[in-house]
Coordinates of C-alpha atoms and ligand atoms in Angstrom, one line a residue:
M251 CA 5.8 26.8 -15.9
N252 CA 2.8 28.2 -14.3
L253 CA 3.7 30.5 -11.3
K254 CA 0.9 31.2 -8.7
I255 CA 1.8 34.4 -7.1
G256 CA 0.0 36.2 -4.5
V257 CA 0.5 40.0 -4.8
I258 CA 0.2 42.4 -2.0
K259 CA 0.4 45.9 -3.5
G260 CA 0.0 47.6 -0.2
D261 CA 0.1 51.2 0.7
G262 CA 1.8 54.4 -0.4
I263 CA 4.4 53.6 -3.1
G264 CA 3.5 49.9 -2.8
P265 CA 1.2 49.8 -5.8
E266 CA 3.7 51.8 -7.9
I267 CA 6.6 49.6 -7.3
V268 CA 4.9 46.4 -7.5
T269 CA 3.3 47.4 -10.9
E270 CA 6.8 47.7 -12.2
A271 CA 8.0 44.4 -10.8
M272 CA 4.9 42.5 -12.3
K273 CA 5.6 44.0 -15.6
V274 CA 9.2 42.6 -15.4
L275 CA 7.9 39.3 -14.4
D276 CA 5.5 39.1 -17.1
Q277 CA 8.5 40.0 -19.6
V278 CA 10.4 37.1 -18.2
G279 CA 7.4 34.9 -18.8
E280 CA 7.1 35.9 -22.2
V281 CA 10.7 35.4 -23.1
Y282 CA 11.1 32.2 -21.2
G283 CA 8.0 30.5 -21.7
H284 CA 6.2 30.8 -18.3
T285 CA 2.8 32.2 -17.2
C286 CA 2.4 34.3 -13.9
E287 CA -0.9 33.9 -12.5
Y288 CA -1.5 36.6 -10.0
E289 CA -3.8 36.5 -7.1
Q290 CA -4.3 40.1 -5.4
L291 CA -4.2 40.2 -1.5
L292 CA -5.3 42.9 0.7
M293 CA -2.9 43.8 3.6
G294 CA -1.9 46.7 5.7
G295 CA -3.8 49.9 5.3
A296 CA -5.8 48.8 2.1
S297 CA -7.1 46.0 4.0
I298 CA -8.1 48.0 7.0
D299 CA -10.1 50.3 4.5
V300 CA -12.1 47.1 3.3
H301 CA -12.2 45.0 6.3
G302 CA -11.5 47.1 9.3
I303 CA -8.4 44.8 10.1
P304 CA -4.9 44.7 8.4
L305 CA -4.9 41.1 7.5
T306 CA -7.8 38.7 7.4
D307 CA -7.6 34.9 8.1
E308 CA -9.0 34.4 4.7
T309 CA -6.3 36.4 3.1
V310 CA -3.6 34.4 5.0
E311 CA -5.2 31.1 3.6
T312 CA -5.1 32.3 0.0
A313 CA -1.6 33.4 0.4
K314 CA -0.7 29.9 1.7
A315 CA -2.3 28.5 -1.4
C316 CA 0.1 30.4 -3.5
D317 CA 3.7 29.3 -4.4
A318 CA 5.1 32.8 -3.4
V319 CA 4.0 36.2 -2.4
L320 CA 5.2 39.5 -4.0
M321 CA 4.6 42.4 -1.7
G322 CA 5.2 46.2 -1.9
S323 CA 5.1 47.7 1.3
I324 CA 2.4 48.8 4.0
G325 CA 1.7 51.6 6.3
G326 CA 1.2 55.2 6.3
D327 CA 2.2 58.7 7.8
A328 CA 1.6 58.0 11.7
K329 CA 0.7 61.7 12.2
T330 CA -1.8 62.1 9.4
S331 CA -3.1 58.6 8.6
P332 CA -6.4 57.5 10.3
W333 CA -5.0 54.0 10.6
Y334 CA -2.9 55.2 13.5
K335 CA -6.0 56.1 15.4
L336 CA -6.8 52.4 15.6
E337 CA -5.3 50.4 18.6
P338 CA -1.9 48.9 17.7
S339 CA -3.0 45.4 16.9
K340 CA -5.2 46.9 14.2
R341 CA -2.6 49.1 12.4
P342 CA -1.0 48.3 9.1
E343 CA 2.1 46.9 10.4
A344 CA 0.3 44.3 12.6
G345 CA -0.8 42.7 9.4
L346 CA 2.8 42.4 8.3
L347 CA 3.9 40.7 11.5
K348 CA 0.8 38.4 11.4
I349 CA 1.6 37.2 8.1
R350 CA 5.2 36.6 8.8
K351 CA 4.2 34.6 11.8
A352 CA 1.3 32.8 10.1
L353 CA 3.5 31.5 7.5
N354 CA 6.5 30.9 9.7
L355 CA 8.8 33.1 7.7
F356 CA 11.7 33.1 10.1
A357 CA 14.6 33.8 7.7
N358 CA 14.9 37.2 6.1
L359 CA 17.5 37.7 3.7
R360 CA 18.6 41.2 2.7
P361 CA 21.3 41.2 0.2
A362 CA 23.2 44.6 0.3
V363 CA 25.3 45.0 -2.9
L364 CA 27.1 48.2 -4.0
Y365 CA 26.9 48.1 -7.8
D366 CA 29.9 49.5 -9.4
E367 CA 27.8 52.0 -11.2
L368 CA 26.3 53.4 -8.1
K369 CA 29.4 54.4 -6.4
G370 CA 28.3 58.0 -6.9
A371 CA 25.1 57.5 -5.0
C372 CA 27.1 56.0 -1.9
P373 CA 27.7 58.4 0.8
L374 CA 31.1 56.7 1.7
K375 CA 34.5 57.9 0.5
E376 CA 35.9 56.4 -2.7
E377 CA 38.6 54.6 -1.1
I378 CA 36.1 52.7 1.2
T379 CA 33.8 51.8 -1.8
E380 CA 36.8 50.8 -4.1
G381 CA 35.9 47.3 -5.5
G382 CA 32.4 47.5 -4.2
F383 CA 30.9 45.1 -1.7
D384 CA 28.3 42.4 -1.3
M385 CA 26.9 41.2 1.9
M386 CA 23.9 39.1 2.9
I387 CA 22.0 40.2 6.0
M388 CA 20.2 37.2 7.6
R389 CA 17.8 38.6 10.0
E390 CA 15.6 36.3 12.3
L391 CA 12.1 37.3 11.6
T392 CA 9.7 35.7 13.8
G393 CA 11.0 36.1 17.3
G394 CA 12.7 38.5 19.6
L395 CA 11.1 42.0 20.7
Y396 CA 8.7 42.0 17.8
F397 CA 6.7 38.8 19.0
G398 CA 7.5 39.1 22.8
E399 CA 4.9 40.0 25.5
R400 CA 4.2 43.7 25.7
K401 CA 2.0 45.8 27.8
T402 CA 1.5 49.3 29.1
V403 CA 0.5 49.7 32.8
E404 CA 0.0 52.5 35.2
E405 CA 1.8 52.1 38.6
D406 CA 1.1 54.8 41.2
G407 CA 0.0 57.2 38.6
V408 CA 3.2 56.5 36.5
L409 CA 2.9 54.9 33.1
K410 CA 5.3 51.9 32.4
A411 CA 5.6 50.1 29.1
Y412 CA 7.2 46.6 28.7
D413 CA 8.4 44.9 25.6
S414 CA 10.1 41.4 26.2
L415 CA 12.7 40.0 24.0
T416 CA 12.8 36.2 24.1
Y417 CA 14.5 33.5 21.9
N418 CA 14.7 29.7 22.5
E419 CA 17.6 27.8 21.3
N420 CA 15.5 26.1 18.5
E421 CA 14.8 29.3 16.9
I422 CA 18.4 30.4 17.1
R423 CA 19.5 27.2 15.8
R424 CA 17.3 27.2 12.7
I425 CA 18.4 30.8 11.5
A426 CA 22.0 30.0 12.4
K427 CA 21.9 27.1 10.1
R428 CA 20.3 28.9 7.4
G429 CA 23.1 31.5 7.7
F430 CA 25.8 29.2 7.5
D431 CA 24.3 27.1 4.5
I432 CA 24.2 30.4 2.7
A433 CA 27.7 31.4 3.7
M434 CA 28.8 27.9 2.2
K435 CA 27.6 29.2 -1.3
R436 CA 29.3 32.7 -0.6
R437 CA 32.7 33.7 0.7
K438 CA 32.4 31.3 3.8
K439 CA 32.3 34.1 6.5
V440 CA 29.6 34.8 9.2
T441 CA 29.4 37.6 11.4
S442 CA 27.0 36.9 14.2
V443 CA 25.9 40.3 15.7
D444 CA 24.5 40.4 19.0
K445 CA 24.7 42.3 22.5
A446 CA 26.2 39.5 24.4
N447 CA 27.8 42.1 26.9
V448 CA 24.4 42.9 28.2
L449 CA 21.5 40.4 26.9
D450 CA 20.9 37.0 28.2
S451 CA 19.1 36.5 24.9
S452 CA 22.3 37.4 23.1
R453 CA 24.4 35.2 25.3
L454 CA 22.2 32.2 24.3
W455 CA 22.3 33.2 20.7
R456 CA 26.4 33.2 20.7
K457 CA 26.2 29.7 22.3
V458 CA 23.8 28.2 19.9
V459 CA 25.6 29.9 16.9
E460 CA 28.9 28.4 18.0
E461 CA 27.4 24.9 18.4
V462 CA 26.0 25.1 14.7
A463 CA 29.4 26.4 13.6
E464 CA 30.9 23.1 14.6
D465 CA 29.0 21.5 11.7
Y466 CA 30.5 24.0 9.1
P467 CA 34.4 23.8 9.7
E468 CA 34.9 25.7 6.6
V469 CA 33.1 28.7 7.5
A470 CA 34.9 31.5 9.5
L471 CA 32.7 32.7 12.3
E472 CA 33.2 35.9 14.1
H473 CA 31.0 37.4 16.9
M474 CA 30.6 41.3 16.6
L475 CA 28.6 43.4 19.2
V476 CA 25.6 45.3 17.5
D477 CA 27.0 48.8 18.4
N478 CA 30.4 48.0 16.8
C479 CA 28.6 46.4 13.8
A480 CA 26.7 49.8 13.1
M481 CA 30.0 51.6 13.2
Q482 CA 31.9 49.0 11.0
L483 CA 29.1 49.0 8.1
V484 CA 30.3 52.6 7.3
R485 CA 34.0 52.2 8.2
D486 CA 34.7 49.2 6.4
P487 CA 31.7 47.3 4.6
K488 CA 33.8 44.9 2.7
Q489 CA 34.8 43.0 5.6
F490 CA 31.2 41.4 5.7
D491 CA 29.9 38.3 3.9
V492 CA 27.0 36.9 5.9
I493 CA 25.7 39.1 8.8
L494 CA 23.5 36.8 11.0
T495 CA 21.4 38.5 13.7
E496 CA 18.1 38.8 15.7
N497 CA 15.0 40.6 14.5
M498 CA 15.4 44.0 15.8
F499 CA 19.1 44.4 15.2
G500 CA 18.6 43.0 11.6
D501 CA 15.8 45.8 11.0
I502 CA 18.1 48.4 12.1
L503 CA 21.4 47.1 10.4
S504 CA 19.7 46.5 7.1
D505 CA 18.4 50.0 6.8
E506 CA 22.0 51.1 7.4
A507 CA 23.3 48.8 4.9
S508 CA 21.0 50.0 2.3
M509 CA 22.2 53.4 2.5
V510 CA 25.9 52.2 1.9
T511 CA 24.6 50.6 -1.5
G512 CA 23.2 53.9 -2.3
S513 CA 19.6 54.0 -1.4
I514 CA 16.9 52.1 0.7
G515 CA 15.2 51.7 -2.9
M516 CA 17.9 49.2 -3.8
L517 CA 17.6 46.8 -1.0
A518 CA 15.7 43.6 -1.8
S519 CA 14.4 41.0 0.7
A520 CA 13.0 37.4 0.8
S521 CA 11.4 36.2 3.8
L522 CA 11.6 32.2 3.8
N523 CA 10.3 29.3 6.0
E524 CA 11.4 25.7 5.7
T525 CA 9.5 25.1 2.4
K526 CA 10.0 26.6 -1.1
F527 CA 7.2 29.2 -0.3
G528 CA 8.6 32.8 0.3
L529 CA 7.4 36.4 0.7
Y530 CA 9.4 38.9 -1.3
E531 CA 9.3 42.7 -0.5
P532 CA 11.6 45.5 -0.7
S533 CA 13.3 46.3 2.8
G534 CA 12.0 49.9 2.7
G535 CA 8.7 51.1 3.7
S536 CA 5.7 52.8 2.0
A537 CA 7.5 56.2 1.5
P538 CA 4.5 58.2 2.3
D539 CA 6.3 61.3 1.5
I540 CA 6.8 60.5 -2.2
A541 CA 3.7 58.3 -2.8
G542 CA 1.6 59.1 -5.8
K543 CA 4.4 61.1 -7.5
G544 CA 5.8 58.4 -9.7
I545 CA 9.3 58.9 -8.6
A546 CA 9.8 55.9 -6.2
N547 CA 12.7 53.6 -7.0
P548 CA 11.2 50.1 -8.0
I549 CA 14.5 48.3 -8.3
A550 CA 14.4 46.7 -4.8
T551 CA 11.0 45.3 -5.6
I552 CA 12.2 44.0 -9.0
L553 CA 15.2 42.5 -7.5
S554 CA 12.9 40.8 -4.9
A555 CA 11.0 39.4 -7.7
A556 CA 14.4 38.0 -9.0
M557 CA 15.0 36.4 -5.6
M558 CA 11.5 35.0 -5.8
L559 CA 12.2 33.3 -9.1
R560 CA 15.4 32.0 -7.7
F561 CA 14.3 30.7 -4.1
S562 CA 10.7 29.7 -4.8
F563 CA 10.7 28.5 -8.4
D564 CA 14.5 27.5 -8.9
L565 CA 14.5 29.6 -12.1
D566 CA 18.1 30.7 -11.7
K567 CA 18.5 31.7 -15.5
E568 CA 15.3 34.0 -15.3
A569 CA 16.6 35.4 -12.1
D570 CA 20.0 36.1 -13.5
A571 CA 18.3 37.9 -16.5
I572 CA 16.5 40.2 -14.2
E573 CA 19.7 41.1 -12.2
Q574 CA 21.7 41.8 -15.4
A575 CA 18.9 44.0 -16.6
V576 CA 19.1 46.0 -13.5
S577 CA 23.0 46.4 -14.0
Q578 CA 22.6 47.4 -17.5
V579 CA 20.1 50.1 -16.9
L580 CA 22.4 51.4 -14.3
K581 CA 25.4 51.1 -16.6
D582 CA 23.3 53.2 -19.2
G583 CA 23.1 55.9 -16.7
Y584 CA 19.5 55.9 -15.8
R585 CA 18.5 56.6 -12.2
T586 CA 15.5 57.4 -9.9
I587 CA 15.9 60.4 -7.8
D588 CA 17.1 58.7 -4.7
I589 CA 20.1 57.2 -6.5
M590 CA 20.6 60.3 -8.9
S591 CA 24.2 61.6 -9.2
E592 CA 25.9 64.2 -11.4
G593 CA 25.8 63.5 -15.2
K594 CA 23.2 60.7 -14.9
K595 CA 19.8 60.7 -16.5
Q596 CA 16.9 61.1 -14.1
I597 CA 13.5 58.9 -14.8
G598 CA 10.5 58.0 -12.9
T599 CA 9.1 54.9 -11.6
V600 CA 7.4 53.7 -14.6
E601 CA 10.4 54.5 -17.0
M602 CA 12.5 52.3 -14.8
G603 CA 10.3 49.4 -15.0
D604 CA 9.8 49.8 -18.8
L605 CA 13.7 50.0 -19.1
I606 CA 14.4 47.0 -17.0
A607 CA 11.7 44.9 -18.7
G608 CA 12.9 46.0 -22.1
Y609 CA 16.4 44.5 -21.3
I610 CA 15.0 41.0 -20.9
K611 CA 15.0 39.6 -24.4
Ligands
NAD852 P1 10.3 54.4 4.6 O1 11.3 53.3 4.2 O2 9.1 54.3 4.0 O3 11.0 55.7 4.1 C1 12.1 56.2 4.4 C2 12.8 57.4 3.5 O4 13.3 56.5 2.3 C3 11.6 58.1 2.9 O5 12.4 59.4 2.6 C4 11.3 57.6 1.5 O6 10.8 58.5 0.7 C5 12.6 56.9 1.2 N1 12.3 55.6 0.3 C6 11.9 54.3 0.8 N2 11.6 53.6 -0.2 C7 11.9 54.3 -1.3 C8 12.0 53.9 -2.8 N3 11.6 52.8 -3.2 N4 12.6 54.8 -3.6 C9 12.8 56.0 -3.1 N5 12.7 56.4 -1.9 C10 12.2 55.5 -1.0 O7 10.3 54.5 6.0 P2 9.3 55.3 7.0 O8 9.1 56.6 6.6 O9 9.9 55.1 8.3 O10 8.1 54.5 7.1 C11 6.9 54.7 6.4 C12 5.8 53.7 6.6 O11 6.3 52.5 6.0 C13 5.5 53.4 8.1 O12 4.2 53.3 8.1 C14 6.4 52.1 8.3 O13 5.7 51.4 9.5 C15 6.2 51.4 7.0 N6 7.2 50.4 6.7 C16 6.8 49.2 6.1 C17 7.7 48.3 5.6 C18 7.2 47.2 5.0 O14 6.0 47.1 4.5 N7 8.0 46.0 4.7 C19 9.0 48.5 5.8 C20 9.4 49.8 6.4 C21 8.5 50.7 6.9
IPM853 C1 10.8 46.1 7.7 C2 9.8 47.0 8.4 C3 8.9 46.4 9.3 C4 9.9 45.5 10.4 C5 7.9 47.1 10.1 C6 7.0 47.9 9.0 C7 7.1 46.4 11.0 O1 10.6 48.1 9.0 O2 10.3 45.1 7.1 O3 12.0 46.2 7.8 O4 10.3 46.2 11.5 O5 10.1 44.4 10.4
MN854 MN1 12.7 48.0 8.6

């Protein structure tokens, strides 16, 4: 099979971690008889440096013509990078929001799994992590606060800023359906997270989620307020199967969930629309503090590439091979610095990619 993959290396650690994921994909290609045809795309700071804007319309069109896009991460240090002297609509993050909207990538899947081998890197107590845990965060990605009207005005000499949070019932229905469909393939439980005790958008969210649930009688649905969810994620993460939530809550809760799996460097993600196309990226950022040092954890990006093989190409066997290789490397005690614990062997980004690729035979 020929896999036409758009590649956004991005900024900061982006190029380092994407290079390792491509190495693993090439090894999969070699072993299973596929060819990966990569199309390099510029987004974020890397695009600003060349085109003056974080994402051109031509790049969006080229991305659309690919079967899937693999991405590192974009952005820089807001204090020191010249990109943040530009107006907000021209900064790196605006490119990411533009591509999500342009490709209609409304469903963001972030699987938070505590590997048995990584218990030592998890900050939670052993009695909480016993037996590991495995949850899927389903984050709505093209609505809510990120895409509402926003402005800053001056009234009577006082600055005032507005960001509006809007959802219509169709936007809620399509992500809820996706959440229930995924729950049907897992442990059949959906925790819908909102702030229905305060927000109208959350009350509509809850109503529509309940309507969708009627079509899935086998799935247990519970509603949870977002503040409680933030607490429950560290008190008892095992209770969660699918967490279904809106854009901003999903952003925050997924970073929290990543830490209970050991590190943000472990959290993969897939952003999907109604077709087989998807954009696959680690959930974390460009980590400017460690960029260029060769110490970033490439596993989230490698696991995102596995998600790409599974969702966009239906290559389940190949995706399994990557996931097993990651498990094996962790079992053998190899760790990047972010997941390092006593008695383990510390290695860098490139060695981690080499080892994982080496296990795919
Ligand atoms: P961040 O996720 O980049 O970093 C937070 C912390 O986690 C840092 O200490 C970093 O070193 C560490 N970290 C992140 N990924 C790691 C990895 N793979 N291995 C080891 N350690 C890792 O968040 P931030 O510092 O708030 O943001 C930095 C920039 O990234 C900002 O410009 C932000 O807008 C951008 N960002 C981009 C994306 C994306 O492209 N999808 C996601 C989040 C943040
Ligand atoms: C993420 C990131 C982005 C988001 C930023 C960089 C715009 O934090 O993918 O989680 O908030 O969605
Ligand atoms: Mn985030």
